[in-house]
Structure formats: C-alpha cells, structure tokens
One Martini backbone bead per residue (centre of mass of N, CA, C, O) as a GRO file, in nm:
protein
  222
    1UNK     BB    1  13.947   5.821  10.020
    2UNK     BB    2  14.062   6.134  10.015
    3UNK     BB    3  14.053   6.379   9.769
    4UNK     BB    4  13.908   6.644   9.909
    5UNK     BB    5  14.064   6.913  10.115
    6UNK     BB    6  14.035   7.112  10.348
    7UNK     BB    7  14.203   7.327  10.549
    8UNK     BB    8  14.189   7.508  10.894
    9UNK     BB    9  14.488   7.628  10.983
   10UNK     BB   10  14.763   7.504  10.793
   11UNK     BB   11  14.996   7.639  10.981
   12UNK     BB   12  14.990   7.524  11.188
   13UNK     BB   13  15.082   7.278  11.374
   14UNK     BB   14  14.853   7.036  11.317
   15UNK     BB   15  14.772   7.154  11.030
   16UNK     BB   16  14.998   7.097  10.870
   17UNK     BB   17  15.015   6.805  10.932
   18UNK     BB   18  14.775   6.745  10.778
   19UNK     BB   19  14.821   6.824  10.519
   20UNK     BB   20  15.074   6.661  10.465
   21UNK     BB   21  14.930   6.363  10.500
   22UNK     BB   22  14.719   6.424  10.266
   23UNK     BB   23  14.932   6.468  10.039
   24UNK     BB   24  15.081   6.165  10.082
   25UNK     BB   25  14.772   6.028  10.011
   26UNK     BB   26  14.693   6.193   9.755
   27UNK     BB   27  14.524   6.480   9.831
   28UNK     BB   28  14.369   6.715   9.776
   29UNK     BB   29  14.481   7.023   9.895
   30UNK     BB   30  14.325   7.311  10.120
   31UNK     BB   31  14.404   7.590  10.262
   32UNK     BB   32  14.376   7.796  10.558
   33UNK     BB   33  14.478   8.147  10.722
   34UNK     BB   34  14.601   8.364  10.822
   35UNK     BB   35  14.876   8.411  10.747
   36UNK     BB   36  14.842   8.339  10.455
   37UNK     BB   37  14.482   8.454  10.409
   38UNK     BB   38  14.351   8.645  10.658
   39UNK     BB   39  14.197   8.472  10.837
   40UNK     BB   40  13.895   8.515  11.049
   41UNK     BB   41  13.726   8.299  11.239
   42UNK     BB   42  13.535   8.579  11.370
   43UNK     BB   43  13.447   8.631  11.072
   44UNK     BB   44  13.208   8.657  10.853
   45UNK     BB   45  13.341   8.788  10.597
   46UNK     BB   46  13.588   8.667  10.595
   47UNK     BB   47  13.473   8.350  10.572
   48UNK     BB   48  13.268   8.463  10.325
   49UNK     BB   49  13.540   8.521  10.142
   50UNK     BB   50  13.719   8.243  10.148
   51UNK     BB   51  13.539   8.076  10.005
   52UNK     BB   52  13.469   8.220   9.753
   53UNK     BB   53  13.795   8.172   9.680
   54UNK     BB   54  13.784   7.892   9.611
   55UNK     BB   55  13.884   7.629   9.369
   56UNK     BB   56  13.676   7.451   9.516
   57UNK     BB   57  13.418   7.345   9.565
   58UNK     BB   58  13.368   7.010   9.696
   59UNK     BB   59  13.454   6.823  10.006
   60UNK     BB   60  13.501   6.565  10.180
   61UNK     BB   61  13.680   6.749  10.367
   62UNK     BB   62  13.657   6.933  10.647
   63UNK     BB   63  13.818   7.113  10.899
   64UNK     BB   64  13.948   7.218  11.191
   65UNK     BB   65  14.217   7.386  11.365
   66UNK     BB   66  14.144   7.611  11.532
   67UNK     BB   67  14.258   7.763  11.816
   68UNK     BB   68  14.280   7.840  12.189
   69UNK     BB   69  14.461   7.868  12.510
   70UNK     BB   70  14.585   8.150  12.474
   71UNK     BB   71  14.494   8.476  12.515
   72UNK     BB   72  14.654   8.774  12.530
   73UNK     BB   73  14.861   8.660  12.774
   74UNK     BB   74  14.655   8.467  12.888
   75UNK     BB   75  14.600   8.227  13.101
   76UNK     BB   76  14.442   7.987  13.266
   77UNK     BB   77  14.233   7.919  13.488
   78UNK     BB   78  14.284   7.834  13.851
   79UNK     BB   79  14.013   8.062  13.936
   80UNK     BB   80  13.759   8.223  13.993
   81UNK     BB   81  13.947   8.495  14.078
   82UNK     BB   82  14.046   8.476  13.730
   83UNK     BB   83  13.816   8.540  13.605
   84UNK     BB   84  13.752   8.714  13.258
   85UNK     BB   85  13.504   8.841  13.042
   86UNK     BB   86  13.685   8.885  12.783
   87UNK     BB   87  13.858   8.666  12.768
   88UNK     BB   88  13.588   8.476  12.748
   89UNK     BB   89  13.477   8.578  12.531
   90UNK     BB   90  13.710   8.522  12.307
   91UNK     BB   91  13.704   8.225  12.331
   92UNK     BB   92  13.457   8.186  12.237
   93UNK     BB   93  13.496   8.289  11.948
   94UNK     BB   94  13.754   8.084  11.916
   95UNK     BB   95  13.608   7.821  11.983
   96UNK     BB   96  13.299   7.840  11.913
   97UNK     BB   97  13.170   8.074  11.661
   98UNK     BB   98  13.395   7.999  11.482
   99UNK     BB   99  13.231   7.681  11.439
  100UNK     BB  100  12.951   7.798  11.346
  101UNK     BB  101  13.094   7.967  11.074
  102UNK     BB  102  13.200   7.742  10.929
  103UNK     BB  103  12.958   7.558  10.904
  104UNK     BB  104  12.767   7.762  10.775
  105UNK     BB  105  13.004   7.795  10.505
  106UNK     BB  106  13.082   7.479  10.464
  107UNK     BB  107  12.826   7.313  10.390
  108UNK     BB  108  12.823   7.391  10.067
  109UNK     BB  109  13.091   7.204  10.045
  110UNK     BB  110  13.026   6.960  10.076
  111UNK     BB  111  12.980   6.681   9.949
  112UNK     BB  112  12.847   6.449   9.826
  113UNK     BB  113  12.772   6.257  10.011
  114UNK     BB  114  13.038   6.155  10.160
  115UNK     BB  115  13.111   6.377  10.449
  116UNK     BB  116  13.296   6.581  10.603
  117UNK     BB  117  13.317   6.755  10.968
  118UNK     BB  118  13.606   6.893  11.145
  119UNK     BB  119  13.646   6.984  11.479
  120UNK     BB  120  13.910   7.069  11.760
  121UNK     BB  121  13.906   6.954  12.095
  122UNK     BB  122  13.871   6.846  12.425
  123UNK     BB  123  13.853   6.679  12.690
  124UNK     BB  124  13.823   6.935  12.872
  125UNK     BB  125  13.502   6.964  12.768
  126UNK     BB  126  13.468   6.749  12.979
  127UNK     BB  127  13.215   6.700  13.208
  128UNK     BB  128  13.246   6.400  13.326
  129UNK     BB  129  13.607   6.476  13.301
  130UNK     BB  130  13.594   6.631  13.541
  131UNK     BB  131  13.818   6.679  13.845
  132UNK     BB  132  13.999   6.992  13.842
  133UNK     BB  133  13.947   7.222  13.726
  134UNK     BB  134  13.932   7.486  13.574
  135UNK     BB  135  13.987   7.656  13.262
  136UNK     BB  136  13.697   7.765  13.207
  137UNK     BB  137  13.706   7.902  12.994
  138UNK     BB  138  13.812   7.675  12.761
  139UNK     BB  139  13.620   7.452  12.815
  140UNK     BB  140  13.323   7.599  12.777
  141UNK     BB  141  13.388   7.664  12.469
  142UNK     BB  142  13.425   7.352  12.386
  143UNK     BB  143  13.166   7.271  12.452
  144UNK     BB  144  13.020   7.401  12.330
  145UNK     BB  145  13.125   7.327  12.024
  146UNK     BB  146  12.983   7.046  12.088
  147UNK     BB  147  12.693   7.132  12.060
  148UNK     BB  148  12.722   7.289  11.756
  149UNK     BB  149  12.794   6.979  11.620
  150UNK     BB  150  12.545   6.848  11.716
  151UNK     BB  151  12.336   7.054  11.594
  152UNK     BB  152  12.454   7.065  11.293
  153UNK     BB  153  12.398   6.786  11.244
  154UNK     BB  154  12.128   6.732  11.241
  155UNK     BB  155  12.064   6.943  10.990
  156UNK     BB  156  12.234   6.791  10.799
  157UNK     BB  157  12.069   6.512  10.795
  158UNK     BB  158  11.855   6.679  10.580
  159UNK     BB  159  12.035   6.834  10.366
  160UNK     BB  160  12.300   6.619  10.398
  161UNK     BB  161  12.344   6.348  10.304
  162UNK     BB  162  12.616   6.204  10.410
  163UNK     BB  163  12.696   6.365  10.679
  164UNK     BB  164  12.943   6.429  10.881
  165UNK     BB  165  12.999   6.542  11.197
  166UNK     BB  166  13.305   6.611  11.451
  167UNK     BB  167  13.471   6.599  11.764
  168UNK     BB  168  13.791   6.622  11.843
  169UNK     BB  169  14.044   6.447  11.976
  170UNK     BB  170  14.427   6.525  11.941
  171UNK     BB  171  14.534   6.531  12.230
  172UNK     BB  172  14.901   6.603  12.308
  173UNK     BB  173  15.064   6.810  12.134
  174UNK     BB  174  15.376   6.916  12.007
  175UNK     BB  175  15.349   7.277  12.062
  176UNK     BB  176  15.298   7.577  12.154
  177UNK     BB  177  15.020   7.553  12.315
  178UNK     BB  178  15.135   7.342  12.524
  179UNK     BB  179  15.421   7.363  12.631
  180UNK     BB  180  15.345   7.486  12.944
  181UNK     BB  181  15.132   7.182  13.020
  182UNK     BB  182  15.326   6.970  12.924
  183UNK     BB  183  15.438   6.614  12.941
  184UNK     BB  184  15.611   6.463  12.743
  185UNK     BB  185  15.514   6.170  12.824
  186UNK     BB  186  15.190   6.315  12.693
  187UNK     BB  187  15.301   6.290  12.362
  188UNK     BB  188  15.308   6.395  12.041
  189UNK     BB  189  15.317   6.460  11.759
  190UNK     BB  190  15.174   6.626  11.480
  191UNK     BB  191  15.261   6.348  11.280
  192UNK     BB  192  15.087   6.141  11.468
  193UNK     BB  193  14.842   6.253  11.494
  194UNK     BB  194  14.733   6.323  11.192
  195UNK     BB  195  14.733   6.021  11.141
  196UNK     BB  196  14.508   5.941  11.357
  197UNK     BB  197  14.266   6.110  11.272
  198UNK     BB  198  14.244   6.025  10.991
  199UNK     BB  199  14.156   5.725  11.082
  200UNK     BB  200  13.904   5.829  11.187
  201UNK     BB  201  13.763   5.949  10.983
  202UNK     BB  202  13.793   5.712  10.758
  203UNK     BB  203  13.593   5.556  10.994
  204UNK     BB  204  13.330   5.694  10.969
  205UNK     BB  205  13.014   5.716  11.023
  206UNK     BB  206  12.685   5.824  11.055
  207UNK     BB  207  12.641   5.759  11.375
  208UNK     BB  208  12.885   5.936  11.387
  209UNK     BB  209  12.727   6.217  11.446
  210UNK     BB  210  12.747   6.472  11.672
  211UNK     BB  211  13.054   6.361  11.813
  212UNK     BB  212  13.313   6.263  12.061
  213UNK     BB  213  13.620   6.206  11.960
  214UNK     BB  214  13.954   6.037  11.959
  215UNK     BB  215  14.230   5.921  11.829
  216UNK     BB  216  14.139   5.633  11.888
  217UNK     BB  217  13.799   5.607  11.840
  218UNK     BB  218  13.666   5.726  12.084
  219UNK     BB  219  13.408   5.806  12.334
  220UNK     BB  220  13.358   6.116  12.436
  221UNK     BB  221  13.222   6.251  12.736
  222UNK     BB  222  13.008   6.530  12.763
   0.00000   0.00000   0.00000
C-alpha cells in the first residue's frame, strides 16, 4: 500500500482524480498546482521554492500529472507546414524539461526502500508505434520525456536504491484536453483511469525502472 504520496498537477482531470482514488485507499496525499499552489512546472525556482514547502520530506509515491496537449489555444500539428517553433519550444518546456526539473528536486524526497516516481506520458510517444504522422511538437517532447526518465531512472538506481522511475500511458481519458480528439468509445473516466494506473504502481518492480508502461501493465514500445 501506499502511504505517502505527492501528486503535481492534482487540480487537474487525472490528477484530481488520482488524488480522490488515493485518498479512498487510506494514503495520505500531498497535491501541487498550478491553480491551488502557484506552482509552474517550467520554472526551476518555482518547483524548488513548492518542494521546499512540503509538510512531508518523503513520499512513497510522485506522480506527476502536468502535461498539455494544446497550448496557447494552437491544435496538434497535422503537417509539417504548421509546425511553429515557438509552440515546439513550449511543448518540450512543458511536457519534457518540466518533468527533468521535477526529478531534479523530487528525488531527494522519494522514501528510502521501495519508491516510485511516474510521470504521465502517451502512447502517441512512441516512436515504433507512429503509423499516422502529424502532432509532431506534442510526440516529440513526450517521447523526450520517455528519454529524460529512462536516463534519471539509471542514475537513480545507484544513488536512491530502490527506487523505480517510470512513464505511464494513462489511456484516453475523458478531459478537457482530450475533448476535440477522442471518440467516446475509445475513453476512460478519471476515476477508472487512475484505478488503473494506481495498480500499475503498486505492482511496479525494480526491472520496470526507467520503462514505458500503459494503464494495462504493458510494456510501449519506444
């Protein structure tokens, strides 16, 4: 069982949703917001004046639920002559360097022994599994992430023994950000998704470090 767990982003869709799921489990649960806490995943003072702030030092659990898909009201791209370098720019700030910075200042609070760290990443990451091109900024910097998470998970396991790192794919959940993409029949709720990812966690072993796993317990390819 988890006892202590941080979720960043726990204002949001899953993130809410992860927290109520966890809470119901008897864990004591510590969230990060924006909207609640200030909190800007992009900004190195921010998340290390917000960590600084915890009433626990050591969680069993960091989740990291932040994530965009649309950012400043631009769609995925869906070709290469609307690719705008500025929106790349922001992708990777917010869906890749904030989930290495979150790492950065997280990991000095993992619990000692058994310890997760996941942060939410998406199928459309990966690289084996591009069939249809297109939302090339929203990939890449996902798949980034996958990268920065398997290199801290290797340095974590010599400094933090026992702990696992891993990115999840938490399915099509049904969100304001998936709203305009998804077809009803291919959604979760909230509230069966982080069902799902939670007992992903709690069956996590330490060879599952530095992995891409989806709501299932599957391994995605990179």
């Amino acid at each position: 069982m988890i006892q202590r767990a941080l979720v960043i982003g726990g204002s949001g869709g899953i993130g809410a949703a992860l927290v109520h799921v966890l809470k119901q489990g008897g864990t004591d649960v510590t969230s990060l917001s924006r909207r609640d806490d200030g909190l800007d995943v992009t900004d190195d003072a921010s998340i290390r004046q917000a960590f600084a702030r915890l009433p626990e030092k050591h969680f069993d659990l960091v989740l990291n639920a932040t994530g965009g898909l649309v950012l400043n009201d631009v769609p995925p791209e869906k070709t290469l002559g609307a690719i705008d370098p500025e929106n790349m720019a922001a992708h990777f700030s917010l869906n890749a360097t904030a989930v290495a910075l979150l790492i950065k200042h997280g990991a000095a609070h993992l619990a000692p022994g058994r310890s997760v760290f996941a942060s939410l990443s998406a199928r459309l990451a990966s690289i084996g599994d591009n069939r249809l091109g297109g939302w090339i900024s929203y990939r890449a910097a996902k798949a980034a992430q996958n990268q920065i998470i398997h290199t801290a998970a290797i340095e974590l396991a010599r400094t933090h023994p026992g702990s696992i790192l891993v990115a999840l794919h938490p399915g099509t959940v049904e969100t304001p950000l998936t709203a305009p993409f998804r077809a009803a029949s291919q959604t979760d709720t909230p509230t069966t998704a982080a069902t799902r990812l939670l007992s992903v966690i709690n069956g996590l072993e330490i060879s599952d470090s530095g992995g891409f796993i989806d709501q299932h317990g599957q391994t995605v390819r990179w």
